[in-house]
CSV table of C-alpha atoms and ligand atoms in Angstrom, one decimal:
chain,number,residue,atom,x,y,z
A,1,UNK,CA,1.5,-44.7,0.5
A,2,UNK,CA,2.6,-43.3,3.9
A,3,UNK,CA,4.4,-45.1,6.7
A,4,UNK,CA,1.9,-47.5,8.3
A,5,UNK,CA,4.1,-47.7,11.4
A,6,UNK,CA,3.9,-43.9,11.9
A,7,UNK,CA,0.2,-43.9,11.1
A,8,UNK,CA,-0.4,-46.4,13.8
A,9,UNK,CA,1.7,-44.5,16.3
A,10,UNK,CA,0.0,-41.2,15.5
A,11,UNK,CA,-3.6,-42.6,15.6
A,12,UNK,CA,-3.1,-44.6,18.8
A,13,UNK,CA,-2.7,-42.0,21.5
A,14,UNK,CA,-1.3,-43.1,24.9
A,15,UNK,CA,-3.7,-44.3,27.6
A,16,UNK,CA,-2.6,-41.3,29.8
A,17,UNK,CA,-3.5,-38.8,27.0
A,18,UNK,CA,-6.9,-40.5,26.5
A,19,UNK,CA,-7.6,-40.2,30.2
A,20,UNK,CA,-6.5,-36.6,30.2
A,21,UNK,CA,-8.8,-35.8,27.2
A,22,UNK,CA,-11.7,-37.5,29.0
A,23,UNK,CA,-10.9,-35.3,32.0
A,24,UNK,CA,-11.2,-32.2,29.9
A,25,UNK,CA,-14.6,-33.3,28.6
A,26,UNK,CA,-15.8,-34.2,32.1
A,27,UNK,CA,-14.6,-30.8,33.5
A,28,UNK,CA,-16.6,-29.0,30.9
A,29,UNK,CA,-19.6,-31.0,31.9
A,30,UNK,CA,-19.5,-30.9,35.7
A,31,UNK,CA,-17.0,-28.1,36.6
A,32,UNK,CA,-13.2,-28.5,36.9
A,33,UNK,CA,-13.3,-28.5,40.7
A,34,UNK,CA,-15.4,-31.7,40.7
A,35,UNK,CA,-13.0,-33.8,38.6
A,36,UNK,CA,-10.0,-35.3,40.4
A,37,UNK,CA,-7.5,-35.6,37.6
A,38,UNK,CA,-4.3,-37.4,38.5
A,39,UNK,CA,-3.4,-38.5,35.0
A,40,UNK,CA,-0.6,-36.3,33.8
A,41,UNK,CA,3.0,-35.8,35.0
A,42,UNK,CA,3.0,-32.0,34.3
A,43,UNK,CA,4.9,-30.2,37.2
A,44,UNK,CA,2.4,-28.2,39.3
A,45,UNK,CA,5.1,-26.3,41.1
A,46,UNK,CA,6.3,-23.2,39.2
A,47,UNK,CA,9.8,-22.8,37.9
A,48,UNK,CA,12.1,-21.0,40.4
A,49,UNK,CA,11.8,-17.2,40.1
A,50,UNK,CA,15.5,-17.1,39.2
A,51,UNK,CA,14.8,-18.9,35.9
A,52,UNK,CA,12.5,-16.1,34.6
A,53,UNK,CA,14.9,-13.5,35.9
A,54,UNK,CA,17.8,-15.1,34.1
A,55,UNK,CA,15.6,-15.4,30.9
A,56,UNK,CA,14.6,-11.7,31.0
A,57,UNK,CA,18.1,-10.6,31.5
A,58,UNK,CA,19.3,-12.7,28.6
A,59,UNK,CA,16.6,-11.3,26.4
A,60,UNK,CA,17.5,-7.8,27.3
A,61,UNK,CA,21.2,-8.1,27.2
A,62,UNK,CA,22.2,-10.7,24.6
A,63,UNK,CA,22.7,-9.7,20.9
A,64,UNK,CA,19.8,-11.0,18.9
A,65,UNK,CA,22.0,-13.1,16.5
A,66,UNK,CA,23.3,-15.0,19.6
A,67,UNK,CA,20.0,-15.1,21.6
A,68,UNK,CA,18.0,-16.4,18.7
A,69,UNK,CA,20.8,-18.0,16.6
A,70,UNK,CA,21.8,-21.6,16.3
A,71,UNK,CA,24.4,-22.9,18.7
A,72,UNK,CA,26.8,-25.6,17.5
A,73,UNK,CA,24.9,-28.9,17.1
A,74,UNK,CA,26.0,-30.5,20.4
A,75,UNK,CA,25.3,-27.2,22.2
A,76,UNK,CA,27.0,-24.0,23.2
A,77,UNK,CA,30.6,-24.6,24.3
A,78,UNK,CA,30.3,-22.5,27.5
A,79,UNK,CA,27.1,-24.1,28.5
A,80,UNK,CA,28.5,-27.6,28.0
A,81,UNK,CA,31.6,-26.7,29.9
A,82,UNK,CA,29.5,-25.3,32.8
A,83,UNK,CA,27.5,-28.6,32.9
A,84,UNK,CA,30.6,-30.7,32.8
A,85,UNK,CA,32.2,-28.7,35.7
A,86,UNK,CA,28.9,-29.1,37.6
A,87,UNK,CA,28.9,-32.8,37.2
A,88,UNK,CA,32.5,-33.0,38.3
A,89,UNK,CA,31.7,-30.9,41.4
A,90,UNK,CA,28.5,-32.7,42.3
A,91,UNK,CA,29.4,-36.3,41.7
A,92,UNK,CA,33.2,-36.4,41.6
A,93,UNK,CA,33.4,-38.1,38.2
A,94,UNK,CA,35.5,-36.8,35.3
A,95,UNK,CA,33.6,-34.8,32.6
A,96,UNK,CA,34.4,-32.3,30.0
A,97,UNK,CA,32.5,-30.5,27.2
A,98,UNK,CA,33.5,-33.3,24.9
A,99,UNK,CA,31.1,-35.6,26.9
A,100,UNK,CA,28.0,-33.3,26.9
A,101,UNK,CA,25.4,-33.1,24.2
A,102,UNK,CA,22.5,-30.6,24.7
A,103,UNK,CA,19.1,-32.0,23.9
A,104,UNK,CA,15.4,-31.1,23.8
A,105,UNK,CA,14.7,-32.9,27.1
A,106,UNK,CA,14.9,-36.5,28.3
A,107,UNK,CA,12.8,-37.9,25.4
A,108,UNK,CA,15.3,-36.5,22.9
A,109,UNK,CA,18.2,-37.6,25.1
A,110,UNK,CA,16.8,-41.2,25.0
A,111,UNK,CA,15.9,-41.3,21.3
A,112,UNK,CA,19.3,-39.8,20.3
A,113,UNK,CA,21.2,-42.2,22.5
A,114,UNK,CA,19.3,-45.3,21.4
A,115,UNK,CA,19.6,-44.4,17.7
A,116,UNK,CA,23.3,-43.9,18.2
A,117,UNK,CA,24.0,-47.2,19.9
A,118,UNK,CA,21.6,-49.9,18.6
A,119,UNK,CA,21.7,-52.0,15.5
A,120,UNK,CA,19.2,-54.5,14.0
A,121,UNK,CA,18.9,-57.5,16.3
A,122,UNK,CA,20.0,-55.7,19.5
A,123,UNK,CA,18.0,-55.9,22.7
A,124,UNK,CA,17.4,-53.2,25.2
A,125,UNK,CA,16.3,-54.1,28.7
A,126,UNK,CA,13.8,-52.0,30.7
A,127,UNK,CA,12.5,-52.7,34.2
A,128,UNK,CA,8.7,-52.8,34.6
A,129,UNK,CA,7.0,-50.6,35.6
A,130,UNK,CA,8.5,-48.3,33.1
A,131,UNK,CA,7.8,-45.0,31.2
A,132,UNK,CA,5.6,-46.3,28.3
A,133,UNK,CA,7.5,-44.3,25.6
A,134,UNK,CA,10.5,-46.6,26.1
A,135,UNK,CA,8.8,-49.1,23.8
A,136,UNK,CA,8.3,-46.5,21.1
A,137,UNK,CA,11.8,-45.2,21.4
A,138,UNK,CA,13.5,-48.6,21.5
A,139,UNK,CA,11.5,-50.1,18.6
A,140,UNK,CA,11.8,-47.0,16.5
A,141,UNK,CA,15.6,-47.2,16.9
A,142,UNK,CA,15.4,-50.7,15.4
A,143,UNK,CA,16.0,-52.8,18.6
A,144,UNK,CA,13.8,-55.1,20.6
A,145,UNK,CA,12.5,-54.0,24.1
A,146,UNK,CA,13.0,-56.7,26.7
A,147,UNK,CA,10.9,-56.1,29.7
A,148,UNK,CA,12.0,-57.4,33.1
A,149,UNK,CA,9.4,-57.2,35.9
A,150,UNK,CA,10.5,-55.8,39.2
A,151,UNK,CA,9.4,-57.6,42.4
A,152,UNK,CA,5.7,-57.0,43.0
A,153,UNK,CA,5.9,-56.4,46.7
A,154,UNK,CA,8.2,-53.3,46.6
A,155,UNK,CA,8.8,-52.8,42.8
A,156,UNK,CA,12.6,-53.1,43.3
A,157,UNK,CA,14.9,-54.9,40.9
A,158,UNK,CA,14.6,-58.7,40.6
A,159,UNK,CA,18.2,-59.9,40.0
A,160,UNK,CA,17.3,-63.5,39.1
A,161,UNK,CA,15.0,-62.2,36.4
A,162,UNK,CA,17.5,-59.6,35.2
A,163,UNK,CA,20.3,-62.2,34.9
A,164,UNK,CA,18.0,-64.5,32.8
A,165,UNK,CA,17.1,-61.6,30.5
A,166,UNK,CA,20.6,-60.6,29.6
A,167,UNK,CA,21.8,-62.3,26.4
A,168,UNK,CA,24.6,-61.8,23.9
A,169,UNK,CA,22.2,-59.5,22.0
A,170,UNK,CA,21.8,-57.1,25.0
A,171,UNK,CA,23.1,-53.7,23.9
A,172,UNK,CA,21.8,-51.6,26.7
A,173,UNK,CA,19.8,-51.5,30.0
A,174,UNK,CA,17.7,-48.5,30.9
A,175,UNK,CA,17.4,-47.5,34.5
A,176,UNK,CA,15.0,-44.8,35.8
A,177,UNK,CA,15.4,-43.8,39.5
A,178,UNK,CA,13.4,-42.1,40.9
A,179,UNK,CA,10.9,-43.9,38.8
A,180,UNK,CA,8.0,-42.9,36.7
A,181,UNK,CA,5.4,-44.5,37.4
A,182,UNK,CA,6.2,-45.8,40.9
A,183,UNK,CA,8.3,-43.1,42.6
A,184,UNK,CA,10.6,-45.8,43.8
A,185,UNK,CA,14.3,-45.1,44.2
A,186,UNK,CA,16.7,-47.9,43.5
A,187,UNK,CA,19.0,-48.2,46.6
A,188,UNK,CA,22.7,-47.7,46.1
A,189,UNK,CA,23.4,-51.4,47.1
A,190,UNK,CA,21.1,-52.6,44.2
A,191,UNK,CA,22.8,-50.2,41.7
A,192,UNK,CA,26.2,-51.7,42.7
A,193,UNK,CA,24.8,-55.2,42.3
A,194,UNK,CA,23.3,-54.4,38.9
A,195,UNK,CA,26.6,-52.9,37.7
A,196,UNK,CA,28.5,-55.9,39.0
A,197,UNK,CA,26.2,-58.2,37.1
A,198,UNK,CA,26.5,-56.1,33.9
A,199,UNK,CA,30.3,-56.1,34.2
A,200,UNK,CA,30.4,-59.9,34.5
A,201,UNK,CA,28.1,-60.3,31.5
A,202,UNK,CA,30.3,-57.9,29.5
A,203,UNK,CA,33.3,-60.2,30.3
A,204,UNK,CA,31.3,-63.3,29.6
A,205,UNK,CA,30.1,-62.1,26.2
A,206,UNK,CA,33.2,-60.0,25.3
A,207,UNK,CA,31.1,-56.9,24.4
A,208,UNK,CA,30.0,-53.7,25.9
A,209,UNK,CA,26.6,-53.3,27.5
A,210,UNK,CA,25.5,-49.7,28.0
A,211,UNK,CA,23.7,-48.6,31.2
A,212,UNK,CA,21.5,-45.7,30.3
A,213,UNK,CA,20.3,-43.6,33.2
A,214,UNK,CA,17.1,-41.8,32.4
A,215,UNK,CA,16.9,-39.3,35.2
A,216,UNK,CA,14.5,-36.4,34.9
A,217,UNK,CA,13.5,-36.9,38.5
A,218,UNK,CA,17.0,-36.9,40.1
A,219,UNK,CA,16.3,-33.8,42.3
A,220,UNK,CA,12.8,-34.9,43.3
A,221,UNK,CA,13.6,-36.9,46.4
A,222,UNK,CA,11.9,-36.7,49.8
A,223,UNK,CA,14.0,-39.0,51.9
A,224,UNK,CA,17.7,-38.8,52.8
A,225,UNK,CA,18.0,-41.6,50.2
A,226,UNK,CA,21.0,-41.2,47.9
A,227,UNK,CA,20.2,-41.4,44.2
A,228,UNK,CA,23.2,-43.3,42.9
A,229,UNK,CA,25.0,-41.6,40.0
A,230,UNK,CA,25.6,-44.4,37.5
A,231,UNK,CA,29.0,-43.2,36.1
A,232,UNK,CA,30.4,-43.5,39.7
A,233,UNK,CA,29.8,-47.3,39.5
A,234,UNK,CA,29.9,-48.3,35.9
A,235,UNK,CA,32.2,-47.4,33.0
A,236,UNK,CA,29.8,-47.8,30.0
A,237,UNK,CA,27.4,-45.3,31.5
A,238,UNK,CA,25.3,-42.8,29.5
A,239,UNK,CA,23.2,-40.2,31.5
A,240,UNK,CA,20.0,-38.9,29.9
A,241,UNK,CA,19.2,-35.8,31.9
A,242,UNK,CA,16.4,-33.2,31.6
A,243,UNK,CA,15.4,-30.0,33.3
A,244,UNK,CA,11.6,-30.7,32.7
A,245,UNK,CA,10.8,-31.7,36.2
A,246,UNK,CA,13.7,-30.4,38.3
A,247,UNK,CA,13.2,-26.8,37.1
A,248,UNK,CA,9.5,-27.3,36.1
A,249,UNK,CA,10.3,-26.5,32.5
A,250,UNK,CA,8.7,-29.3,30.5
A,251,UNK,CA,7.5,-27.1,27.7
A,252,UNK,CA,10.9,-25.5,27.1
A,253,UNK,CA,12.4,-28.8,26.0
A,254,UNK,CA,15.9,-28.7,27.5
A,255,UNK,CA,18.2,-31.5,28.8
A,256,UNK,CA,21.5,-33.2,27.9
A,257,UNK,CA,23.3,-36.5,27.3
A,258,UNK,CA,26.4,-37.2,29.3
A,259,UNK,CA,28.6,-39.9,27.7
A,260,UNK,CA,30.9,-40.7,30.5
A,261,UNK,CA,34.6,-40.5,29.5
A,262,UNK,CA,35.0,-44.0,30.8
A,263,UNK,CA,32.7,-45.4,28.1
A,264,UNK,CA,34.7,-47.7,25.8
A,265,UNK,CA,35.6,-45.6,22.7
A,266,UNK,CA,33.7,-42.7,24.2
A,267,UNK,CA,34.8,-40.3,21.4
A,268,UNK,CA,33.2,-42.6,18.9
A,269,UNK,CA,30.1,-43.0,21.0
A,270,UNK,CA,29.9,-39.2,21.3
A,271,UNK,CA,30.3,-38.9,17.5
A,272,UNK,CA,27.5,-41.4,17.0
A,273,UNK,CA,25.3,-39.3,19.3
A,274,UNK,CA,26.1,-36.2,17.2
A,275,UNK,CA,25.2,-38.3,14.1
A,276,UNK,CA,22.0,-39.5,15.6
A,277,UNK,CA,20.9,-36.0,16.7
A,278,UNK,CA,21.7,-34.9,13.1
A,279,UNK,CA,19.8,-37.8,11.5
A,280,UNK,CA,16.8,-37.1,13.8
A,281,UNK,CA,16.8,-33.5,12.7
A,282,UNK,CA,17.3,-31.9,16.1
A,283,UNK,CA,19.9,-29.3,14.7
A,284,UNK,CA,20.5,-27.9,18.2
A,285,UNK,CA,18.7,-27.6,21.6
A,286,UNK,CA,16.9,-24.2,22.1
A,287,UNK,CA,19.5,-21.5,22.5
A,288,UNK,CA,17.8,-19.3,25.1
A,289,UNK,CA,17.1,-22.3,27.3
A,290,UNK,CA,20.7,-23.5,27.0
A,291,UNK,CA,21.9,-20.1,28.2
A,292,UNK,CA,19.3,-20.0,30.9
A,293,UNK,CA,19.9,-23.4,32.5
A,294,UNK,CA,23.7,-22.8,32.5
A,295,UNK,CA,23.0,-20.1,35.2
A,296,UNK,CA,20.6,-22.3,37.2
A,297,UNK,CA,22.6,-25.5,37.5
A,298,UNK,CA,22.2,-25.8,41.3
A,299,UNK,CA,18.6,-24.6,41.4
A,300,UNK,CA,15.4,-26.6,41.6
A,301,UNK,CA,11.7,-26.0,41.8
A,302,UNK,CA,10.2,-26.1,45.3
A,303,UNK,CA,10.2,-29.9,45.8
A,304,UNK,CA,8.8,-29.6,49.3
A,305,UNK,CA,5.3,-29.1,47.8
A,306,UNK,CA,5.5,-32.6,46.2
A,307,UNK,CA,6.6,-34.0,49.5
A,308,UNK,CA,3.6,-32.4,51.2
A,309,UNK,CA,1.3,-33.9,48.6
A,310,UNK,CA,2.9,-37.3,48.9
A,311,UNK,CA,2.5,-37.4,52.7
A,312,UNK,CA,-1.0,-36.2,52.5
A,313,UNK,CA,-2.1,-38.7,49.9
A,314,UNK,CA,-0.1,-41.7,51.2
A,315,UNK,CA,-1.4,-41.2,54.8
A,316,UNK,CA,-5.0,-40.8,53.7
A,317,UNK,CA,-5.0,-43.7,51.2
A,318,UNK,CA,-3.4,-46.1,53.6
A,319,UNK,CA,-5.8,-45.0,56.4
A,320,UNK,CA,-8.7,-45.7,54.1
A,321,UNK,CA,-7.3,-49.2,53.4
A,322,UNK,CA,-5.5,-49.0,50.1
A,323,UNK,CA,-2.2,-50.7,49.6
A,324,UNK,CA,0.3,-48.1,48.5
A,325,UNK,CA,4.0,-48.5,47.5
A,326,UNK,CA,5.5,-45.6,49.4
A,327,UNK,CA,7.3,-43.4,46.8
A,328,UNK,CA,10.6,-41.8,47.9
A,329,UNK,CA,10.8,-39.5,44.9
A,330,UNK,CA,9.3,-38.1,41.6
A,331,UNK,CA,5.7,-37.2,41.9
A,332,UNK,CA,3.9,-40.5,41.2
A,333,UNK,CA,2.4,-43.1,43.5
A,334,UNK,CA,1.6,-46.7,42.7
A,335,UNK,CA,-1.6,-48.0,44.4
A,336,UNK,CA,-2.7,-51.6,44.3
A,337,UNK,CA,-5.9,-52.0,42.3
A,338,UNK,CA,-8.9,-53.2,44.3
A,339,UNK,CA,-9.6,-55.9,41.7
A,340,UNK,CA,-7.3,-58.0,39.5
A,341,UNK,CA,-8.0,-56.0,36.4
A,342,UNK,CA,-6.6,-52.5,36.8
A,343,UNK,CA,-8.5,-51.3,33.8
A,344,UNK,CA,-11.8,-52.3,35.4
A,345,UNK,CA,-10.7,-50.6,38.6
A,346,UNK,CA,-9.8,-47.4,36.6
A,347,UNK,CA,-13.3,-47.5,35.0
A,348,UNK,CA,-15.0,-47.9,38.4
A,349,UNK,CA,-12.9,-45.0,39.8
A,350,UNK,CA,-14.1,-42.8,36.9
A,351,UNK,CA,-17.6,-43.1,38.3
A,352,UNK,CA,-16.4,-41.1,41.3
A,353,UNK,CA,-14.6,-38.7,38.9
A,354,UNK,CA,-11.2,-40.0,40.0
A,355,UNK,CA,-8.9,-40.1,37.0
A,356,UNK,CA,-6.0,-42.5,37.7
A,357,UNK,CA,-3.9,-44.5,35.2
A,358,UNK,CA,-4.1,-48.3,35.0
A,359,UNK,CA,-0.7,-49.9,35.3
A,360,UNK,CA,-0.8,-52.2,32.2
A,361,UNK,CA,0.6,-49.5,30.0
A,362,UNK,CA,3.6,-49.3,32.4
A,363,UNK,CA,4.3,-53.0,31.8
A,364,UNK,CA,2.7,-54.4,35.0
A,365,UNK,CA,-0.8,-55.5,35.9
A,366,UNK,CA,-2.8,-54.8,39.1
A,367,UNK,CA,-1.9,-51.2,40.0
A,368,UNK,CA,-2.9,-47.7,39.2
A,369,UNK,CA,-0.6,-44.6,39.0
A,370,UNK,CA,-1.6,-41.4,40.7
A,371,UNK,CA,0.3,-38.3,39.6
A,372,UNK,CA,0.2,-36.0,42.6
A,373,UNK,CA,1.9,-33.1,40.9
A,374,UNK,CA,-1.4,-31.2,41.4
A,375,UNK,CA,-2.6,-28.5,43.7
A,376,UNK,CA,-2.7,-29.7,47.3
A,377,UNK,CA,-6.4,-28.6,47.5
A,378,UNK,CA,-7.3,-31.1,44.7
A,379,UNK,CA,-5.9,-34.0,46.8
A,380,UNK,CA,-7.9,-32.8,49.8
A,381,UNK,CA,-11.1,-32.5,47.8
A,382,UNK,CA,-10.5,-36.0,46.2
A,383,UNK,CA,-10.2,-37.9,49.5
A,384,UNK,CA,-14.0,-38.5,50.0
A,385,UNK,CA,-14.1,-39.9,46.4
A,386,UNK,CA,-11.2,-42.3,47.2
A,387,UNK,CA,-13.1,-43.4,50.3
A,388,UNK,CA,-16.4,-43.9,48.4
A,389,UNK,CA,-14.5,-45.9,45.8
A,390,UNK,CA,-13.0,-48.1,48.5
A,391,UNK,CA,-16.3,-48.6,50.2
A,392,UNK,CA,-17.9,-49.5,46.8
A,393,UNK,CA,-15.6,-52.5,46.7
A,394,UNK,CA,-16.6,-53.6,50.3
A,395,UNK,CA,-20.3,-53.9,49.3
B,1,PLP,N1,11.6,-40.3,31.0
B,1,PLP,C1,10.7,-40.4,32.0
B,1,PLP,C2,10.8,-41.5,33.0
B,1,PLP,C3,9.7,-39.5,32.1
B,1,PLP,O1,8.8,-39.6,33.1
B,1,PLP,C4,9.6,-38.5,31.1
B,1,PLP,C5,8.5,-37.5,31.1
B,1,PLP,O2,7.5,-37.6,31.8
B,1,PLP,C6,10.6,-38.4,30.1
B,1,PLP,C7,11.6,-39.4,30.1
B,1,PLP,C8,10.6,-37.4,29.1
B,1,PLP,O3,10.9,-36.1,29.7
B,1,PLP,P1,11.1,-34.8,28.9
B,1,PLP,O4,10.0,-33.9,29.1
B,1,PLP,O5,12.3,-34.2,29.5
B,1,PLP,O6,11.4,-35.1,27.5
């Protein structure tokens, strides 16, 4: 026999992947330019030229046994030191190489962290809408995912609901700002309120509650809005960072975990992170990518293109009549479905070759997600289809 749990996970592909696969089929039928595929979160902006220059130089100048060799399991010492110094300089919090564990992107950062901290019976809270893989990651680590819905009008945190959801079994809370799928940024005031609430719950229950910040979109911000850095507000903070979106390197699989030195018994938590990475078989993050990002810590892909796409799409959709939650960051937009059932709305949009993702898989009903990390010309071409879809509902 094989694992029925894994068989089920492997057979049941995500809704987003299904839509993407449908898009490939449809493109072959009617031509790629006639399909408006907004399904995936694959960065459309190229990595900064500096990234490739640094990679080429590293390939030319680094001895092969270093370039292609293993680094130590938590990552190369110089790379981790450089990241820690960068965190100190950017956010004014204490950090050293002893707090940094290099990973294969945010997905690995999250799975390693969760497996390091949870035990049977623990609960992990996520705010809906949320990245659907959280359920897989949390349940696979052996904990229960507790979903707390954000307020429907602005998709911001609902503190009454959060307070009710925290129990003596709560081991961690995951926050993701800027958010996938909504693009919403949690204001600093709300972060302070959340941290205050968690601190009081820690005292009430006499135990630690970790606040995990999943932040692959930290640099993708279009307003002056400050993206609060959790370790500035909360001691038991763990940051799961990734270069997938900031540097447009999702296929290179590189990121890190920062266990804030203020975490209770942070040395043990870090050791558990090392143990978890080992048990999950990560060995070490890709060496060439570790060396590369260490030289690009203050660089980002050209985020202004996403901002241009956001403005174009937001203005056009609201003009047509759609209700849109204005995103301040990331490259996703949440649009209210024109009928109660977002799946039915998605099916009807498909008739106009608009591929948008129903919100149910993100833990909330009644919306669709549009990933606007696409060529601007695709958005321009898609607008008549969005208009026709809207008009179809007015008949
Ligand atoms: N967390 C969120 C919110 C995401 O949107 C993604 C990817 O889209 C990930 C984690 C995983 O990112 P990575 O490619 O760095 O593993």
